[in-house]
Amino acid sequence: QVQLVESGGGLVQPGGSLRLSCAASGFTLDTYAIGWFRQAPGKEREGVSCISNSDGRIYYVDSVKGRFTISRDNAKNTVYLQMNSLKPEDTAVYYCALRMYDSRCAAASLYYAYWGQGTQVTVSS
């Protein structure tokens, strides 16, 4: 059974940093992509970043470029999202998601079949 478990959220002051982790299990595909999404209250879910397992290609939404870094540890089946220079507008529930059988990153959530439970990130002074 596919499982994605996020961790690492919390409360941080503006300008601070957090590292989110997404531990994946229950599948043995070679072709997939893992994305990070976020959803703030009253807003639609937004694709934040993604990494392709096949060629390592990476995607970032414009609003986080230069501040967030996605990486992976294949030995641990874990994808990380390092978030620096956090802003109040980064406040949201962050989810990781798995796109199976296709390693292309996609910003739209409909391409991802499995989702984690989410972790809250709050940026506030």
PDB file of C-alpha atoms in Angstrom:
ATOM      1  CA  GLN A   1       0.000   0.000   0.000  1.00  0.00           C
ATOM      2  CA  VAL A   2       1.406   3.354  -1.029  1.00  0.00           C
ATOM      3  CA  GLN A   3       2.045   5.703   1.863  1.00  0.00           C
ATOM      4  CA  LEU A   4       3.403   9.228   1.984  1.00  0.00           C
ATOM      5  CA  VAL A   5       4.170  10.733   5.366  1.00  0.00           C
ATOM      6  CA  GLU A   6       5.121  14.381   5.744  1.00  0.00           C
ATOM      7  CA  SER A   7       6.919  15.877   8.707  1.00  0.00           C
ATOM      8  CA  GLY A   8       8.822  18.995   9.653  1.00  0.00           C
ATOM      9  CA  GLY A   9       6.141  21.653   9.720  1.00  0.00           C
ATOM     10  CA  GLY A  10       5.780  24.160  12.506  1.00  0.00           C
ATOM     11  CA  LEU A  11       5.705  27.786  13.531  1.00  0.00           C
ATOM     12  CA  VAL A  12       8.553  29.991  12.369  1.00  0.00           C
ATOM     13  CA  GLN A  13       9.194  33.725  12.272  1.00  0.00           C
ATOM     14  CA  PRO A  14       9.437  35.568   8.961  1.00  0.00           C
ATOM     15  CA  GLY A  15      12.882  35.049   7.475  1.00  0.00           C
ATOM     16  CA  GLY A  16      13.265  31.703   9.188  1.00  0.00           C
ATOM     17  CA  SER A  17      13.716  28.231   7.756  1.00  0.00           C
ATOM     18  CA  LEU A  18      12.061  24.834   7.900  1.00  0.00           C
ATOM     19  CA  ARG A  19      12.802  21.526   6.245  1.00  0.00           C
ATOM     20  CA  LEU A  20       9.892  19.317   5.303  1.00  0.00           C
ATOM     21  CA  SER A  21      10.312  15.594   4.737  1.00  0.00           C
ATOM     22  CA  CYS A  22       8.171  13.208   2.721  1.00  0.00           C
ATOM     23  CA  ALA A  23       8.811   9.544   3.440  1.00  0.00           C
ATOM     24  CA  ALA A  24       7.424   7.311   0.710  1.00  0.00           C
ATOM     25  CA  SER A  25       6.746   3.586   0.924  1.00  0.00           C
ATOM     26  CA  GLY A  26       4.715   0.802  -0.633  1.00  0.00           C
ATOM     27  CA  PHE A  27       5.803   1.085  -4.257  1.00  0.00           C
ATOM     28  CA  THR A  28       8.747  -0.022  -6.377  1.00  0.00           C
ATOM     29  CA  LEU A  29       8.391   2.094  -9.488  1.00  0.00           C
ATOM     30  CA  ASP A  30      11.320   3.486 -11.391  1.00  0.00           C
ATOM     31  CA  THR A  31       9.175   6.067 -13.150  1.00  0.00           C
ATOM     32  CA  TYR A  32       7.476   8.582 -10.917  1.00  0.00           C
ATOM     33  CA  ALA A  33       7.594  12.132  -9.674  1.00  0.00           C
ATOM     34  CA  ILE A  34       7.003  13.541  -6.226  1.00  0.00           C
ATOM     35  CA  GLY A  35       5.536  16.974  -5.785  1.00  0.00           C
ATOM     36  CA  TRP A  36       5.000  19.376  -2.922  1.00  0.00           C
ATOM     37  CA  PHE A  37       1.740  21.285  -2.797  1.00  0.00           C
ATOM     38  CA  ARG A  38       0.299  23.747  -0.329  1.00  0.00           C
ATOM     39  CA  GLN A  39      -3.124  24.998   0.530  1.00  0.00           C
ATOM     40  CA  ALA A  40      -3.858  28.110   2.532  1.00  0.00           C
ATOM     41  CA  PRO A  41      -7.282  28.777   4.083  1.00  0.00           C
ATOM     42  CA  GLY A  42      -9.747  29.931   1.438  1.00  0.00           C
ATOM     43  CA  LYS A  43      -7.314  29.291  -1.411  1.00  0.00           C
ATOM     44  CA  GLU A  44      -6.881  26.569  -3.981  1.00  0.00           C
ATOM     45  CA  ARG A  45      -4.180  23.943  -3.651  1.00  0.00           C
ATOM     46  CA  GLU A  46      -0.992  25.165  -5.321  1.00  0.00           C
ATOM     47  CA  GLY A  47       1.910  23.205  -6.754  1.00  0.00           C
ATOM     48  CA  VAL A  48       5.089  24.417  -5.050  1.00  0.00           C
ATOM     49  CA  SER A  49       7.841  22.108  -6.243  1.00  0.00           C
ATOM     50  CA  CYS A  50       8.426  18.733  -7.836  1.00  0.00           C
ATOM     51  CA  ILE A  51      11.272  16.352  -8.560  1.00  0.00           C
ATOM     52  CA  SER A  52      11.404  13.671 -11.212  1.00  0.00           C
ATOM     53  CA  ASN A  53      12.785  10.301 -10.171  1.00  0.00           C
ATOM     54  CA  SER A  54      14.034   9.353 -13.637  1.00  0.00           C
ATOM     55  CA  ASP A  55      16.165  12.362 -14.564  1.00  0.00           C
ATOM     56  CA  GLY A  56      16.116  14.559 -11.479  1.00  0.00           C
ATOM     57  CA  ARG A  57      14.376  17.435 -13.220  1.00  0.00           C
ATOM     58  CA  ILE A  58      12.991  19.964 -10.796  1.00  0.00           C
ATOM     59  CA  TYR A  59      10.123  22.410 -10.861  1.00  0.00           C
ATOM     60  CA  TYR A  60       9.443  25.417  -8.628  1.00  0.00           C
ATOM     61  CA  VAL A  61       6.550  27.815  -8.671  1.00  0.00           C
ATOM     62  CA  ASP A  62       7.807  31.342  -9.262  1.00  0.00           C
ATOM     63  CA  SER A  63       6.923  32.552  -5.777  1.00  0.00           C
ATOM     64  CA  VAL A  64       9.416  30.191  -4.096  1.00  0.00           C
ATOM     65  CA  LYS A  65      12.301  30.226  -6.580  1.00  0.00           C
ATOM     66  CA  GLY A  66      15.549  31.098  -4.855  1.00  0.00           C
ATOM     67  CA  ARG A  67      14.093  30.340  -1.417  1.00  0.00           C
ATOM     68  CA  PHE A  68      12.976  26.691  -1.530  1.00  0.00           C
ATOM     69  CA  THR A  69      15.080  23.692  -2.519  1.00  0.00           C
ATOM     70  CA  ILE A  70      13.738  20.222  -3.240  1.00  0.00           C
ATOM     71  CA  SER A  71      15.999  17.195  -2.924  1.00  0.00           C
ATOM     72  CA  ARG A  72      15.768  13.443  -2.569  1.00  0.00           C
ATOM     73  CA  ASP A  73      17.506  10.616  -0.770  1.00  0.00           C
ATOM     74  CA  ASN A  74      16.718   7.495  -2.755  1.00  0.00           C
ATOM     75  CA  ALA A  75      18.275   5.229  -0.129  1.00  0.00           C
ATOM     76  CA  LYS A  76      15.747   6.528   2.389  1.00  0.00           C
ATOM     77  CA  ASN A  77      12.894   6.920  -0.107  1.00  0.00           C
ATOM     78  CA  THR A  78      12.514  10.439   1.175  1.00  0.00           C
ATOM     79  CA  VAL A  79      12.043  13.788  -0.548  1.00  0.00           C
ATOM     80  CA  TYR A  80      12.862  17.013   1.261  1.00  0.00           C
ATOM     81  CA  LEU A  81      11.742  20.594   0.838  1.00  0.00           C
ATOM     82  CA  GLN A  82      14.156  23.066   2.375  1.00  0.00           C
ATOM     83  CA  MET A  83      12.359  26.349   2.872  1.00  0.00           C
ATOM     84  CA  ASN A  84      14.427  29.454   3.605  1.00  0.00           C
ATOM     85  CA  SER A  85      13.545  33.127   3.913  1.00  0.00           C
ATOM     86  CA  LEU A  86      10.001  32.188   4.795  1.00  0.00           C
ATOM     87  CA  LYS A  87       7.273  34.776   4.413  1.00  0.00           C
ATOM     88  CA  PRO A  88       3.829  35.026   6.019  1.00  0.00           C
ATOM     89  CA  GLU A  89       2.318  34.208   2.634  1.00  0.00           C
ATOM     90  CA  ASP A  90       4.019  30.801   2.772  1.00  0.00           C
ATOM     91  CA  THR A  91       1.654  29.853   5.587  1.00  0.00           C
ATOM     92  CA  ALA A  92      -0.337  26.799   4.504  1.00  0.00           C
ATOM     93  CA  VAL A  93      -0.770  23.081   4.913  1.00  0.00           C
ATOM     94  CA  TYR A  94       1.941  21.432   2.856  1.00  0.00           C
ATOM     95  CA  TYR A  95       1.338  18.095   1.162  1.00  0.00           C
ATOM     96  CA  CYS A  96       3.565  15.752  -0.756  1.00  0.00           C
ATOM     97  CA  ALA A  97       2.083  13.734  -3.589  1.00  0.00           C
ATOM     98  CA  LEU A  98       3.101  10.898  -5.892  1.00  0.00           C
ATOM     99  CA  ARG A  99       2.670  10.839  -9.655  1.00  0.00           C
ATOM    100  CA  MET A 100       2.987   7.245 -10.815  1.00  0.00           C
ATOM    101  CA  TYR A 101       4.080   5.823 -14.199  1.00  0.00           C
ATOM    102  CA  ASP A 102       5.108   9.250 -15.438  1.00  0.00           C
ATOM    103  CA  SER A 103       8.190  11.050 -14.182  1.00  0.00           C
ATOM    104  CA  ARG A 104       7.315  14.448 -15.605  1.00  0.00           C
ATOM    105  CA  CYS A 105       6.676  17.102 -13.027  1.00  0.00           C
ATOM    106  CA  ALA A 106       3.262  18.712 -13.224  1.00  0.00           C
ATOM    107  CA  ALA A 107       1.884  21.672 -11.342  1.00  0.00           C
ATOM    108  CA  ALA A 108      -1.693  20.426 -11.405  1.00  0.00           C
ATOM    109  CA  SER A 109      -2.793  18.245  -8.527  1.00  0.00           C
ATOM    110  CA  LEU A 110      -4.947  16.007 -10.729  1.00  0.00           C
ATOM    111  CA  TYR A 111      -1.855  14.220 -12.030  1.00  0.00           C
ATOM    112  CA  TYR A 112      -0.947  12.905  -8.586  1.00  0.00           C
ATOM    113  CA  ALA A 113      -2.680   9.770  -7.349  1.00  0.00           C
ATOM    114  CA  TYR A 114      -1.429   9.508  -3.773  1.00  0.00           C
ATOM    115  CA  TRP A 115      -1.195  12.168  -1.101  1.00  0.00           C
ATOM    116  CA  GLY A 116       0.188  12.510   2.365  1.00  0.00           C
ATOM    117  CA  GLN A 117      -1.804  13.802   5.309  1.00  0.00           C
ATOM    118  CA  GLY A 118      -0.232  17.251   5.232  1.00  0.00           C
ATOM    119  CA  THR A 119       1.878  19.264   7.643  1.00  0.00           C
ATOM    120  CA  GLN A 120       1.093  22.776   8.828  1.00  0.00           C
ATOM    121  CA  VAL A 121       3.576  25.559   8.181  1.00  0.00           C
ATOM    122  CA  THR A 122       2.861  28.860   9.905  1.00  0.00           C
ATOM    123  CA  VAL A 123       5.057  31.893   9.329  1.00  0.00           C
ATOM    124  CA  SER A 124       4.278  34.597  11.845  1.00  0.00           C
ATOM    125  CA  SER A 125       5.972  36.958  14.251  1.00  0.00           C
TER     126      SER A 125
END
